[in-house]
Structure formats: C-alpha cells, structure tokens
Tab-separated table of C-alpha atoms and ligand atoms in Angstrom:
chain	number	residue	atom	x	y	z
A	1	UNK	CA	35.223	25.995	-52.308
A	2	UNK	CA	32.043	24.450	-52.569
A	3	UNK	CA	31.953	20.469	-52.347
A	4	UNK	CA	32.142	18.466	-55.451
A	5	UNK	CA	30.282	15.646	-53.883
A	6	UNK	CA	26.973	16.471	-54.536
A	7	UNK	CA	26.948	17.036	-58.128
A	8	UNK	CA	27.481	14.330	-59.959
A	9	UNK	CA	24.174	13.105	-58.036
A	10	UNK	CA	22.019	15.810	-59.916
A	11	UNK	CA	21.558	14.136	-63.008
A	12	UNK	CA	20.615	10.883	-61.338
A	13	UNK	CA	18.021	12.921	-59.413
A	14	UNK	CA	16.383	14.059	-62.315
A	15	UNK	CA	16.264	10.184	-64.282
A	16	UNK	CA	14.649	9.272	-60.668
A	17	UNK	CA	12.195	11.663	-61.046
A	18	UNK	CA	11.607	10.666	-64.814
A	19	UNK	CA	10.845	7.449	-63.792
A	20	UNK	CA	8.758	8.492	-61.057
A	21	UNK	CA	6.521	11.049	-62.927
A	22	UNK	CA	3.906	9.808	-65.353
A	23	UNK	CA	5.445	10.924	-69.183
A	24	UNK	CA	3.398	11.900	-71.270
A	25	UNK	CA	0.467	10.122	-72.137
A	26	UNK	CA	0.263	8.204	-69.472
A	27	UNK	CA	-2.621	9.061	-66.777
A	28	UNK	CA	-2.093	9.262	-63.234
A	29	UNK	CA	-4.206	8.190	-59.985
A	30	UNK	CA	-4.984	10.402	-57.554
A	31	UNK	CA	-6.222	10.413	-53.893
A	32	UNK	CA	-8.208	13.107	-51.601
A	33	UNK	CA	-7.627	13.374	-48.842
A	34	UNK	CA	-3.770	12.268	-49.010
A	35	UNK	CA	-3.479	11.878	-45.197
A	36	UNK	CA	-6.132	12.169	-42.474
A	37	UNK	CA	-6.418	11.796	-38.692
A	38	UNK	CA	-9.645	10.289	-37.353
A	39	UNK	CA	-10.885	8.954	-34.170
A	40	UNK	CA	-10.453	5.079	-33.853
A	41	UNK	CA	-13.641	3.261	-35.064
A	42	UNK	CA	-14.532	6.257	-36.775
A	43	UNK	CA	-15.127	6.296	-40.469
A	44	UNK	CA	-14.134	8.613	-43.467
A	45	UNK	CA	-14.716	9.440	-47.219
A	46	UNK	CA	-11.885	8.421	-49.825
A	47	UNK	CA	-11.820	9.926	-52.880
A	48	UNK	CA	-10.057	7.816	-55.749
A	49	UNK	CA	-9.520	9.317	-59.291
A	50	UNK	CA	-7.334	8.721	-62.709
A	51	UNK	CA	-6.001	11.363	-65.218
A	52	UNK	CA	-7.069	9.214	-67.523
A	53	UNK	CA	-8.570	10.385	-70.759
A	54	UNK	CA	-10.634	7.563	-71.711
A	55	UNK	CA	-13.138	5.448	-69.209
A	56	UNK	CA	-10.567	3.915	-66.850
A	57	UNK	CA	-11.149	1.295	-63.884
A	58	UNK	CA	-10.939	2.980	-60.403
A	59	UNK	CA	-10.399	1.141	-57.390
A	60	UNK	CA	-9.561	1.191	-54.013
A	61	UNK	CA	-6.946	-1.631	-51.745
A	62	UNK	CA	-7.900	-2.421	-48.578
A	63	UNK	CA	-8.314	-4.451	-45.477
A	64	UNK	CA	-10.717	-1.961	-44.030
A	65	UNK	CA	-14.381	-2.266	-44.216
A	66	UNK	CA	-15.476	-0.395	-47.567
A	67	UNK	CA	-18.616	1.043	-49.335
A	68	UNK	CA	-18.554	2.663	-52.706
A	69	UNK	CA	-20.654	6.222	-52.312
A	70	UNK	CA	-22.812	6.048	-55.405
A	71	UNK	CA	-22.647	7.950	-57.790
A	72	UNK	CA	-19.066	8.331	-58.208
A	73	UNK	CA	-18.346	10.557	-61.771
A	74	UNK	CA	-15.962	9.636	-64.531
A	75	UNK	CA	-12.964	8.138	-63.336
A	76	UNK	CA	-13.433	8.819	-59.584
A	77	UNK	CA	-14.697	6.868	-57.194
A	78	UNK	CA	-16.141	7.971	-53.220
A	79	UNK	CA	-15.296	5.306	-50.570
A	80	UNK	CA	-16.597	5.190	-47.155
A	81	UNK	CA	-14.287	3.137	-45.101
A	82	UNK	CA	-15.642	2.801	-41.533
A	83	UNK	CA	-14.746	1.287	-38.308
A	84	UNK	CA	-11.202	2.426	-38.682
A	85	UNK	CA	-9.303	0.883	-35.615
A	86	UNK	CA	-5.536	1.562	-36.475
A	87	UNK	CA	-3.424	3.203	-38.770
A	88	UNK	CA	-3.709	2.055	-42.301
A	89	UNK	CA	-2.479	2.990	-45.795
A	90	UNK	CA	-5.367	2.446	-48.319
A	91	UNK	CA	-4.197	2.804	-51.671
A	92	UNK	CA	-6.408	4.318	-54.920
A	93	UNK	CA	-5.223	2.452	-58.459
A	94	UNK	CA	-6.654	2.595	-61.692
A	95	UNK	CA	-6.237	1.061	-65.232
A	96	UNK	CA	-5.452	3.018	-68.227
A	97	UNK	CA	-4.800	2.295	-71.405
A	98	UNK	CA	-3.616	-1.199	-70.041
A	99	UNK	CA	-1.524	0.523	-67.127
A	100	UNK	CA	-1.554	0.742	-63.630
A	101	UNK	CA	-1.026	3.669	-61.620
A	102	UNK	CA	-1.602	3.864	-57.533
A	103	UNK	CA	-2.058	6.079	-54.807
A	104	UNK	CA	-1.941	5.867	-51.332
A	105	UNK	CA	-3.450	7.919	-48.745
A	106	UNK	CA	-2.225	7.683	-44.906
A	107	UNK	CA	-5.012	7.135	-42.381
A	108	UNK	CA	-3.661	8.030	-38.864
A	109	UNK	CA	-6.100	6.600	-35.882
A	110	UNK	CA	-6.345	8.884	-32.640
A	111	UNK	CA	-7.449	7.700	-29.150
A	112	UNK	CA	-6.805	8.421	-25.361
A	113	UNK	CA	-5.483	5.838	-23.165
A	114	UNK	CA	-7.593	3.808	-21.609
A	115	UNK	CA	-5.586	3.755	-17.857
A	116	UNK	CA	-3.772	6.240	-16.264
A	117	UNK	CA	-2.852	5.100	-12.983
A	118	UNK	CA	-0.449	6.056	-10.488
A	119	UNK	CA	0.850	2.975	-8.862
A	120	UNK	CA	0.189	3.206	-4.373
A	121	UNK	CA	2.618	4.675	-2.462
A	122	UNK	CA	3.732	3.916	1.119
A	123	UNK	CA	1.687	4.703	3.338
A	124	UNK	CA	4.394	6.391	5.246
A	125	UNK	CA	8.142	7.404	3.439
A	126	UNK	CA	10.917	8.326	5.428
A	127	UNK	CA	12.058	11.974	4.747
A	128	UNK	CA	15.875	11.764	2.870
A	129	UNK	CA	14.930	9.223	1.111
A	130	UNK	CA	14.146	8.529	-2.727
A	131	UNK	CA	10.999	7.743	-3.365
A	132	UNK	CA	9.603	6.157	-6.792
A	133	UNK	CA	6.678	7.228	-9.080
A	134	UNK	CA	5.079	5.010	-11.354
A	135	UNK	CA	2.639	5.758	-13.769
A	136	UNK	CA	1.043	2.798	-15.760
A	137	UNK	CA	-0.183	3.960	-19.241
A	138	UNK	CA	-2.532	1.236	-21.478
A	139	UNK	CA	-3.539	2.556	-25.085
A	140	UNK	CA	-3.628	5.453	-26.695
A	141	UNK	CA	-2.689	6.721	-30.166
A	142	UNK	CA	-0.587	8.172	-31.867
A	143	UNK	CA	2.243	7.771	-29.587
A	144	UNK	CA	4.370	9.934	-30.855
A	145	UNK	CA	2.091	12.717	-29.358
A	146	UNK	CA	1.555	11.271	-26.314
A	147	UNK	CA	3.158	12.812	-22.961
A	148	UNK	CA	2.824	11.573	-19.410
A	149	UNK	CA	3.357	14.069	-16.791
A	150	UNK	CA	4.248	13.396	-13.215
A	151	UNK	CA	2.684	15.770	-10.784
A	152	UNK	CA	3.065	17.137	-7.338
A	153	UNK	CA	-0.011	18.577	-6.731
A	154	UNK	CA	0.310	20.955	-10.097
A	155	UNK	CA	4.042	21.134	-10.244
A	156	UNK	CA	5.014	18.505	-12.787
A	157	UNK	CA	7.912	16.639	-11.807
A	158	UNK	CA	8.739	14.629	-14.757
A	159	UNK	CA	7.180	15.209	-18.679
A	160	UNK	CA	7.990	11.421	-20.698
A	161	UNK	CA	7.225	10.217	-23.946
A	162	UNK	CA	5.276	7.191	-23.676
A	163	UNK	CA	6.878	3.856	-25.012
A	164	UNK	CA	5.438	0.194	-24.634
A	165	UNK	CA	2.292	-1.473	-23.952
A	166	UNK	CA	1.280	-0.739	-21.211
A	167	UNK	CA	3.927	1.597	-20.852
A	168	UNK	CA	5.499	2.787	-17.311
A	169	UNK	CA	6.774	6.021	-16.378
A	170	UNK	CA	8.905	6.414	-13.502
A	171	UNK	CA	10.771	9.716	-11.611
A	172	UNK	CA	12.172	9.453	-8.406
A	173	UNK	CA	12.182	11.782	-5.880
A	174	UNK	CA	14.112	12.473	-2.881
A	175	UNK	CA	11.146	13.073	-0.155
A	176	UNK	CA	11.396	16.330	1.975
A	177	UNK	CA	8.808	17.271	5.185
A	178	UNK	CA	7.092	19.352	1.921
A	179	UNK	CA	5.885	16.347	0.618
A	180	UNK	CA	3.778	15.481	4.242
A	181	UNK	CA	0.603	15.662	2.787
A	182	UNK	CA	1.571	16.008	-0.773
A	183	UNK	CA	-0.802	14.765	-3.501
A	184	UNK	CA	0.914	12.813	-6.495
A	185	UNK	CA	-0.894	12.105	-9.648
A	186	UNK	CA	-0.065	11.704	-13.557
A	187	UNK	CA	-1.314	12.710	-16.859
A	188	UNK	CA	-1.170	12.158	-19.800
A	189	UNK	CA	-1.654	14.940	-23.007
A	190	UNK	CA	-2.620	13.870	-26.085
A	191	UNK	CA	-1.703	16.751	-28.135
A	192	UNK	CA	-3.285	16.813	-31.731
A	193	UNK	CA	-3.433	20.257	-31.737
A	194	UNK	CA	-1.061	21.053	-34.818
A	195	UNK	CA	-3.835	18.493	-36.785
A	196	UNK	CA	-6.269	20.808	-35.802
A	197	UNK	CA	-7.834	19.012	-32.806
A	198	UNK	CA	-7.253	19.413	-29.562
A	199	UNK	CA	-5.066	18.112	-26.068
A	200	UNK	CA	-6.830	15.412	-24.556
A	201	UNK	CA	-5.810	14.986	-21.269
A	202	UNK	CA	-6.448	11.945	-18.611
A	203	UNK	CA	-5.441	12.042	-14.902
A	204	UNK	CA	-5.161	9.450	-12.651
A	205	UNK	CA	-6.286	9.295	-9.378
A	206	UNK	CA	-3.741	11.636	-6.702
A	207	UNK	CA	-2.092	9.530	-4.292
A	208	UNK	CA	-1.643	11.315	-0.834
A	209	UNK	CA	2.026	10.691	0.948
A	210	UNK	CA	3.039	10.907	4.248
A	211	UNK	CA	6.530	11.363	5.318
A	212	UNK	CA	8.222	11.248	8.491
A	213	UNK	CA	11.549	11.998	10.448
A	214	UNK	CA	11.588	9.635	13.129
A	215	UNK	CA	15.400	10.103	14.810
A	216	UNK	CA	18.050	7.482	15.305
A	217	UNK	CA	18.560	7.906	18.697
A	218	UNK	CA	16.482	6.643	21.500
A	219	UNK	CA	14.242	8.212	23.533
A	220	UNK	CA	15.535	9.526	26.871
A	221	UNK	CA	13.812	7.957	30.271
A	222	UNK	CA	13.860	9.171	33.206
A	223	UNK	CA	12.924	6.709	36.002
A	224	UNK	CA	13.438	6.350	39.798
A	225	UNK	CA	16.032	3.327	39.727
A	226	UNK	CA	14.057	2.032	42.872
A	227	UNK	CA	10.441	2.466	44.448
A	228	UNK	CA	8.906	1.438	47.304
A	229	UNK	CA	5.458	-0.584	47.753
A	230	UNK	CA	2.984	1.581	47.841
A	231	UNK	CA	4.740	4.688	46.650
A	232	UNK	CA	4.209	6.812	43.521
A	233	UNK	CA	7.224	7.915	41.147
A	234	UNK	CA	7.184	9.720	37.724
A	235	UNK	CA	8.509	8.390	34.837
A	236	UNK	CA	8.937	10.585	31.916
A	237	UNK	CA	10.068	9.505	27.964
A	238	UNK	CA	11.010	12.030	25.384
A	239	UNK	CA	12.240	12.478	22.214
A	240	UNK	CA	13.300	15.322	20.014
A	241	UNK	CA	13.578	16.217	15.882
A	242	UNK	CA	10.354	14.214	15.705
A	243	UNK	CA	8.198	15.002	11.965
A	244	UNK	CA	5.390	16.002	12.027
A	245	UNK	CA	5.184	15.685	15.843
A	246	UNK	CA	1.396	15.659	16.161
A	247	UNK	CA	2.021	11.899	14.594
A	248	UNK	CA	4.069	10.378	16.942
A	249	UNK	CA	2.480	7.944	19.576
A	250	UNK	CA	4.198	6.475	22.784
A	251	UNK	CA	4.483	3.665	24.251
A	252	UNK	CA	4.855	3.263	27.783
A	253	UNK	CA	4.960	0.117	30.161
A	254	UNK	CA	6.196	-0.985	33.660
A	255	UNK	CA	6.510	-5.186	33.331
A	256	UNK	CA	3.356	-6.145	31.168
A	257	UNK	CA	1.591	-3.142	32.523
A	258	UNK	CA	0.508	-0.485	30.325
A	259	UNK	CA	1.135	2.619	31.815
A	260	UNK	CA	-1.447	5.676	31.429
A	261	UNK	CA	0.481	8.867	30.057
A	262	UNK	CA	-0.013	12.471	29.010
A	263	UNK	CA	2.256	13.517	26.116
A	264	UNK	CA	3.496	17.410	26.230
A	265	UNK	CA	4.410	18.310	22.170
A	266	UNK	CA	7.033	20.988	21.518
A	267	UNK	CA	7.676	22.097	18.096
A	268	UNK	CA	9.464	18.675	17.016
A	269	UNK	CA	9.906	17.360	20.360
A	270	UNK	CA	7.263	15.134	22.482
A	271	UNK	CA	7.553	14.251	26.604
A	272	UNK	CA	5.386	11.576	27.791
A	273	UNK	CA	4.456	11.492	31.489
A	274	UNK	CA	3.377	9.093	33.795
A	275	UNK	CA	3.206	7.783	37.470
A	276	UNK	CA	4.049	4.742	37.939
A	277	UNK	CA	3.067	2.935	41.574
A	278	UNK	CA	4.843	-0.043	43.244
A	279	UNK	CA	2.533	-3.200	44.112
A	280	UNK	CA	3.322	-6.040	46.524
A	281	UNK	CA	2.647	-8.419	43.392
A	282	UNK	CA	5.547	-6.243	41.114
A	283	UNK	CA	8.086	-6.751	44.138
A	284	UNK	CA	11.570	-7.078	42.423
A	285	UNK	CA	13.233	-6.073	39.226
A	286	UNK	CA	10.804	-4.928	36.971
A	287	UNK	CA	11.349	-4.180	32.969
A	288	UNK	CA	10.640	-0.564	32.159
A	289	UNK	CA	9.581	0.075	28.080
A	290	UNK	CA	9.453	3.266	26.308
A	291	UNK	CA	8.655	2.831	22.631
A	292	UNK	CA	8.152	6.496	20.433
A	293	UNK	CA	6.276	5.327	17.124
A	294	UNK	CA	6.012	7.395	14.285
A	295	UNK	CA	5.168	6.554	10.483
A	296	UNK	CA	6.191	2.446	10.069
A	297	UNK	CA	9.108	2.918	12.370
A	298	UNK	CA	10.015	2.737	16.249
A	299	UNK	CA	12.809	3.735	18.718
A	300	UNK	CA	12.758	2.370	21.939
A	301	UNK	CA	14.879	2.392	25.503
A	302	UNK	CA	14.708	0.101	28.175
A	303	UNK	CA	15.249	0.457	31.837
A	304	UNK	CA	14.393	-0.907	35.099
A	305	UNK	CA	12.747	-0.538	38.641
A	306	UNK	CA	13.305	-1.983	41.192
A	307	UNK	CA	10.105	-2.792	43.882
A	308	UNK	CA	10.873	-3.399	47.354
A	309	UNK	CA	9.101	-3.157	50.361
A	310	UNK	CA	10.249	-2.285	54.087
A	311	UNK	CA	10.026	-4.983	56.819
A	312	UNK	CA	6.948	-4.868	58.399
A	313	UNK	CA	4.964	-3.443	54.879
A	314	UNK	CA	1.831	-4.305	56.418
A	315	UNK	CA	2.005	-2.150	59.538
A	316	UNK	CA	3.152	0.845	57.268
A	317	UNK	CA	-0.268	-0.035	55.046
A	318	UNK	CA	-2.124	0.679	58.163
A	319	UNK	CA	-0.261	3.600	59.262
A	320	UNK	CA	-0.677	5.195	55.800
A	321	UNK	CA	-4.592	4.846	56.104
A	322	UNK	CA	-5.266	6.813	59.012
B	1	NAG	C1	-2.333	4.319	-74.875
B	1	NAG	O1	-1.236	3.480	-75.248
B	1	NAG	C2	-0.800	3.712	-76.556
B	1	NAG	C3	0.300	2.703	-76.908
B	1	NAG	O2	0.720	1.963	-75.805
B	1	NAG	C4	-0.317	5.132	-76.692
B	1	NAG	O3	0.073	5.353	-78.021
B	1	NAG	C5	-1.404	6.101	-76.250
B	1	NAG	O4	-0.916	7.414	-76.277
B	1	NAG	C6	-1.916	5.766	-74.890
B	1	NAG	N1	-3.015	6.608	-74.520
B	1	NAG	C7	-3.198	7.114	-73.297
B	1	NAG	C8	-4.369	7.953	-73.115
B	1	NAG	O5	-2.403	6.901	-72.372
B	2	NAG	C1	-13.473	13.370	-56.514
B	2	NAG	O1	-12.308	13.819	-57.161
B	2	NAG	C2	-12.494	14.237	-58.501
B	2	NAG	C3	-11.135	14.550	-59.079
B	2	NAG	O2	-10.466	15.459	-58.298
B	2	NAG	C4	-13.436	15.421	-58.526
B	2	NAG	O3	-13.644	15.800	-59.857
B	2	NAG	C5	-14.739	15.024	-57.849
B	2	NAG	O4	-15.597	16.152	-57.777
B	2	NAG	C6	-14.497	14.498	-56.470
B	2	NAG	N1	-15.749	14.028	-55.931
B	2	NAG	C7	-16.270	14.501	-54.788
B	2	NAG	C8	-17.576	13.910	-54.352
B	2	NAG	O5	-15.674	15.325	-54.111
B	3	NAG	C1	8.742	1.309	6.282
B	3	NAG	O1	8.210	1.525	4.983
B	3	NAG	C2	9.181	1.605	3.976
B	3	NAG	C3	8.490	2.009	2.712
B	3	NAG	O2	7.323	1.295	2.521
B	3	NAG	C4	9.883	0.257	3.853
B	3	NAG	O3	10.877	0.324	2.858
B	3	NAG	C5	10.528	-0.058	5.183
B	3	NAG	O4	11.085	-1.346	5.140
B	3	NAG	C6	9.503	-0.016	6.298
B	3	NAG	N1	10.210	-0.136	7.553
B	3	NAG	C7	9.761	-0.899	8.535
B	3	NAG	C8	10.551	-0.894	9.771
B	3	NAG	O5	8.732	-1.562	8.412
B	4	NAG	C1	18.341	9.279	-4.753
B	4	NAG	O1	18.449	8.972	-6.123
B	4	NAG	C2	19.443	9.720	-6.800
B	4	NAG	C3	19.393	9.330	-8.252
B	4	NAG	O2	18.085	9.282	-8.712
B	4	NAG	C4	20.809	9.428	-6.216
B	4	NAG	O3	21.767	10.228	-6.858
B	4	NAG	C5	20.779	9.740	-4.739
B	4	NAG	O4	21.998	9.355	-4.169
B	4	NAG	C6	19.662	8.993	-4.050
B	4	NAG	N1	19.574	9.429	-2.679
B	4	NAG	C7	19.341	8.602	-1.673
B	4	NAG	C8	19.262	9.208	-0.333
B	4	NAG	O5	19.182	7.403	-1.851
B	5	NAG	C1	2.592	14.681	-33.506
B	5	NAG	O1	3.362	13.697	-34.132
B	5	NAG	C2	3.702	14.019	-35.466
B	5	NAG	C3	4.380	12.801	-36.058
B	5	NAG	O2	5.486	12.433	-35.326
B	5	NAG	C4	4.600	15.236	-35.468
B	5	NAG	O3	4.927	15.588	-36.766
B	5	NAG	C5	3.867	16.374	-34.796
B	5	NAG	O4	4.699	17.485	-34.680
B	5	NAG	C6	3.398	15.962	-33.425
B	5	NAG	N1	2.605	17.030	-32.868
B	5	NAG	C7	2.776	17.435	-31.611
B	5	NAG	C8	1.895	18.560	-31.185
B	5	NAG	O5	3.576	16.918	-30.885
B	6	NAG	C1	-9.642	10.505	-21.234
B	6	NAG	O1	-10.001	11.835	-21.549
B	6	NAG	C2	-10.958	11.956	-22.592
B	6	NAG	C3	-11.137	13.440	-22.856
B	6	NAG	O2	-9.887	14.073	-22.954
B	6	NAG	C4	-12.250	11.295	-22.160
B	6	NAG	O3	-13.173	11.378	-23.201
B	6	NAG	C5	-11.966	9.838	-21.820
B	6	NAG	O4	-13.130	9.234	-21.335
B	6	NAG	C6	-10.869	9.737	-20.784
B	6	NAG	N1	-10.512	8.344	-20.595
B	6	NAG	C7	-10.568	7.742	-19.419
B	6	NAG	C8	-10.143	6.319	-19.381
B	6	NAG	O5	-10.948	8.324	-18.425
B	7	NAG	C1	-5.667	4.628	32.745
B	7	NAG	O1	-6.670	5.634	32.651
B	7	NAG	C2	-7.969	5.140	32.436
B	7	NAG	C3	-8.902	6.330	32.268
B	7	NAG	O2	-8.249	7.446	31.829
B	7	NAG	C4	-8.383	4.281	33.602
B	7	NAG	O3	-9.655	3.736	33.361
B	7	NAG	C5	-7.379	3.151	33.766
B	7	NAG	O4	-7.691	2.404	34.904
B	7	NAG	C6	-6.002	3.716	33.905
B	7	NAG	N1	-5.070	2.614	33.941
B	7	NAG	C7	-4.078	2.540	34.806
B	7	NAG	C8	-3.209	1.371	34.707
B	7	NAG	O5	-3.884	3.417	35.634
C-alpha cells in the first residue's frame, strides 16, 4: 500500500533537473572551494573556471575586496579576496558562446566573542531563595555554534544557544548554604570542530557569592529588669540557626551607650555577653538594644532597665570604697 502521492511528482523532478543541468553543448562555471570557513578579516583564494570549449570570459561578483592571482590558465581565474569580515556568497560566472553560467561559493566568517561577562551578584543572597545569573555575550560567529555555559565552580548549571546582540543568558538558581563561597562564572564554546578547527572557549571573570540564613525570630535577651547605681548586671543576647555563624555581628547597647561584649559561637548559634553598670546620670528607664546582623539583614529585640538609686546613694558610695 504504498502512497500514490509522490509519484506523479517524479517526472516533474526530472524536467527540474533538465532545466537545471547544462544540456549539451552548453559549458558550465565552476567554483573551488564551494564553501569555506575562515577567520574574520582573514583572506582566501577563489578559484573560478568554465567548461567552456572555446576562450570564455571568467569573472568573479563581489562586494569583497578582490585581486586577480596572475597567471590564471584558460578559462580559470585565482582570486584573493581579503579582509573578509562576514559571511558572504561570492559568485564565479563566465560567458560562453554568448551564455552565462554562475557559481557561487559560501564564505562562512568565524570569531570569538568579544565579552563574556557575568553580570555582579549580591553581595550577600539569602539561602531559599532564587537567585539570577546573567551572562552578557557581544560578538562572535557563527552563532549557530556558539554555546554559553553557566558554571558553578566547574559544574555547569545551564548550556544556551546564544541569540541577539549582545545576547543574555540567564538560569536561576535556588541558593543553598553550598553556594557560601561558591564561584559563578560563564563560557562560552565556539565549537568548529566538525570544520576541522577547534573549540574556542572564553570565560568570564567568577563572581564569588555569599549566602546567609539569618532567622525570623528575634534574638532572646536576658536582662535584670532593674539595677541599682553603682551595681553590675549581665546582660546576655542570643540567637540560634544562624549561617555561617562566624558572620554574624552583634549589636549591643544600654540608652546611647555601646556596650562592650564577648560573643560565645556554637555550631549555628551565637551568645553575646556583657555587663552592664548603673550610673547616677542613666537614673530611670533606660532603652536596652540587641541587634544580631548577618549578610544585608538584621533582627533585633528591645527591652528595658530600670536605674534607681537608694536614699542616701552617696553615703553607700563611701561605704563601698573602704
Ligand atoms: C554555441 O552556440 C551555437 C548556437 O547557439 C551552438 O550550435 C554551439 O554548439 C555552441 N557551442 C558551444 C561550445 O556551446
Ligand atoms: C583552477 O581550477 C581549474 C579547473 O578546475 C584547474 O585546472 C586549475 O589548475 C586551478 N588552478 C589552481 C591554481 O588551482
Ligand atoms: C538584601 O539583599 C537582597 C539581594 O541583594 C535584596 O533583595 C534585599 O532587599 C536586601 N535586603 C535588605 C534588608 O537590604
Ligand atoms: C524559584 O524559581 C522557580 C522557577 O525558576 C520557582 O518554581 C520557585 O518557586 C522559586 N522559588 C522561590 C523560593 O522563589
Ligand atoms: C555548526 O553549525 C553548522 C550550521 O548550522 C552545523 O551544521 C554544525 O553541525 C555545527 N557544528 C557544531 C559542532 O555544532
Ligand atoms: C577568547 O578566546 C580566544 C581563544 O579561544 C582568544 O584568542 C581571545 O582573545 C579570547 N577573547 C577575549 C575577549 O578574551
Ligand atoms: C570597651 O572595651 C574597650 C577595650 O576593650 C575599652 O577601651 C572601653 O572603654 C570599653 N567601653 C566600655 C563602655 O566599657
């Protein structure tokens, strides 16, 4: 049961290809080489020639910058055409017997981009969150064997054709406490290697990242609720499920006074410590701040202290110092 469709289109092949083909007696024009690949503003040798069998005219089309290679033979003709900057199609032709026949031949221009970059990250990305790559690619030729690759450190993330001028490449990815530290780069491949050249490859500069898990709850702080002129107390902050720990700062302050602390670090947990003294000049209700920093974000708790001093203060001042 084979289709009937396609036959009746045989015979019309064959007229096509009548027409095509030179009959008989008539000559033919010929190029050599029929395609090539060549690095842009490079230059190569075109070889024009006719079937002809009498002294026909041999010529070559072009925009490109031309020079006949002397001496051609009997119906050929060398061409250098240099400076090639982009694909072209020259095409051969020559007159015989008061006919035209042409040929073209398919230059293809190779070249690596010119930028590769890896647009900045932030400085600090919250862990569970996406974060977006973007390479920026300018140039490069032929397109259709251009790649850009997305890396983490040598995994590649993401492997894109390249499309527009300047073209940009984008993957997202969701960033984990791996990626602390991580080094992000792209690259693009080039790869001419089924014309018989090579991969040319261009990296852009890695981009380190930093990522954080800074909790949603506030820190706990402990405080006495009152102290007395004079007297010392402890106040201690802390904070837990804190990434990467060693990061985290703390900030610490009785009124407008910053207070001096020493931070204890757990695995993912941090305490900060410090004594904090009544004055006669803090006397009343004083604002008690404990801010844990980490990467671009904060959590903070506030409390208060109250300063008071017994009747008589100044007798106890001189009771203390002996
Ligand atoms: C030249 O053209 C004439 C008539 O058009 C034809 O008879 C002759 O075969 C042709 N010769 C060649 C070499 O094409
Ligand atoms: C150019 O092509 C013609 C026809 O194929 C050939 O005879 C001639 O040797 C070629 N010339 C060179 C320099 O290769
Ligand atoms: C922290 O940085 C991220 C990424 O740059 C940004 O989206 C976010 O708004 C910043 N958060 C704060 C509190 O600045
Ligand atoms: C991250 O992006 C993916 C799609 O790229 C989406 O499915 C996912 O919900 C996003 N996650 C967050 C935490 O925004
Ligand atoms: C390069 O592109 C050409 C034209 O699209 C294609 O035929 C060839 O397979 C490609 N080569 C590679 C290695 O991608
Ligand atoms: C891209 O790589 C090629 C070699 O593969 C090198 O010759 C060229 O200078 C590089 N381009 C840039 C912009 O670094
Ligand atoms: C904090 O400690 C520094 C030295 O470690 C000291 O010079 C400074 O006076 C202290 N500040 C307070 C408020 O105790």
């Amino acid at each position: 049961m084979a289709p009937s469709g396609p036959r009746p289109a045989l015979p019309a092949l064959l007229v096509l290809l009548a027409a095509l083909l030179p009959g008989p007696g008539e000559a033919q024009t010929s190029v050599f080489p029929q395609g090539v690949i060549l690095p842009r503003g490079g230059s190569v040798l075109v070889n024009c020639s006719s079937s002809c069998d009498q002294r026909s005219f041999v010529g070559l089309e072009t925009p490109l910058t031309k020079r006949e290679v002397l001496p051609g033979g009997n119906n050929w003709k060398m061409f250098e055409l240099s400076n090639v900057q982009e694909d072209s199609q020259p095409i051969c032709f020559s007159n015989c017997n008061d006919s035209q026949s042409t040929a073209k031949t398919f230059l293809t221009v190779y070249w690596t981009p010119e930028r590769v970059e890896l647009a900045p990250l932030p400085a600090w990305q919250p862990v569970g969150e996406n974060l977006t790559l973007r390479c920026q690619v300018e140039g490069g030729a032929p397109r259709a064997n251009l790649t850009v690759v997305l890396l983490r450190g040598e995994e590649e993330l993401s492997r894109q054709p390249v499309v527009g001028e300047p073209a940009e490449v984008t993957v997202t990815v969701l960033a984990g406490r791996d990626d602390h530290g991580a080094s992000f780069s792209c690259r693009t491949e080039l790869d001419l290697r089924s014309q018989g050249l090579e991969l040319f490859e261009n990296t852009s500069a890695p981009h380190q990242l930093q990522t954080f898990v800074l909790p949603a709850t506030p820190p706990q702080l402990l405080s006495p609720r009152v102290l007395e002129v004079d007297t010392q107390g402890t106040v201690v902050c802390s904070l837990d499920g804190l990434f990467p720990v060693s990061e985290a700062q703390v900030h610490l302050a009785l009124g407008d006074q910053k207070l001096n602390h020493t931070i204890t670090y757990g695995i993912d947990s941090l305490s900060a410590k410090a004594s904090v003294k009544g004055t006669a000049e803090e006397e009343g209700t004083q604002r008690l701040l404990c801010a844990v920093i980490l990467g671009n974000q904060s959590q903070e708790t506030r409390g208060t202290v109250t300063v008071y001093s017994k009747n008589g203060q100044g007798t106890d001042r001189g009771f203390l110092g002996v």
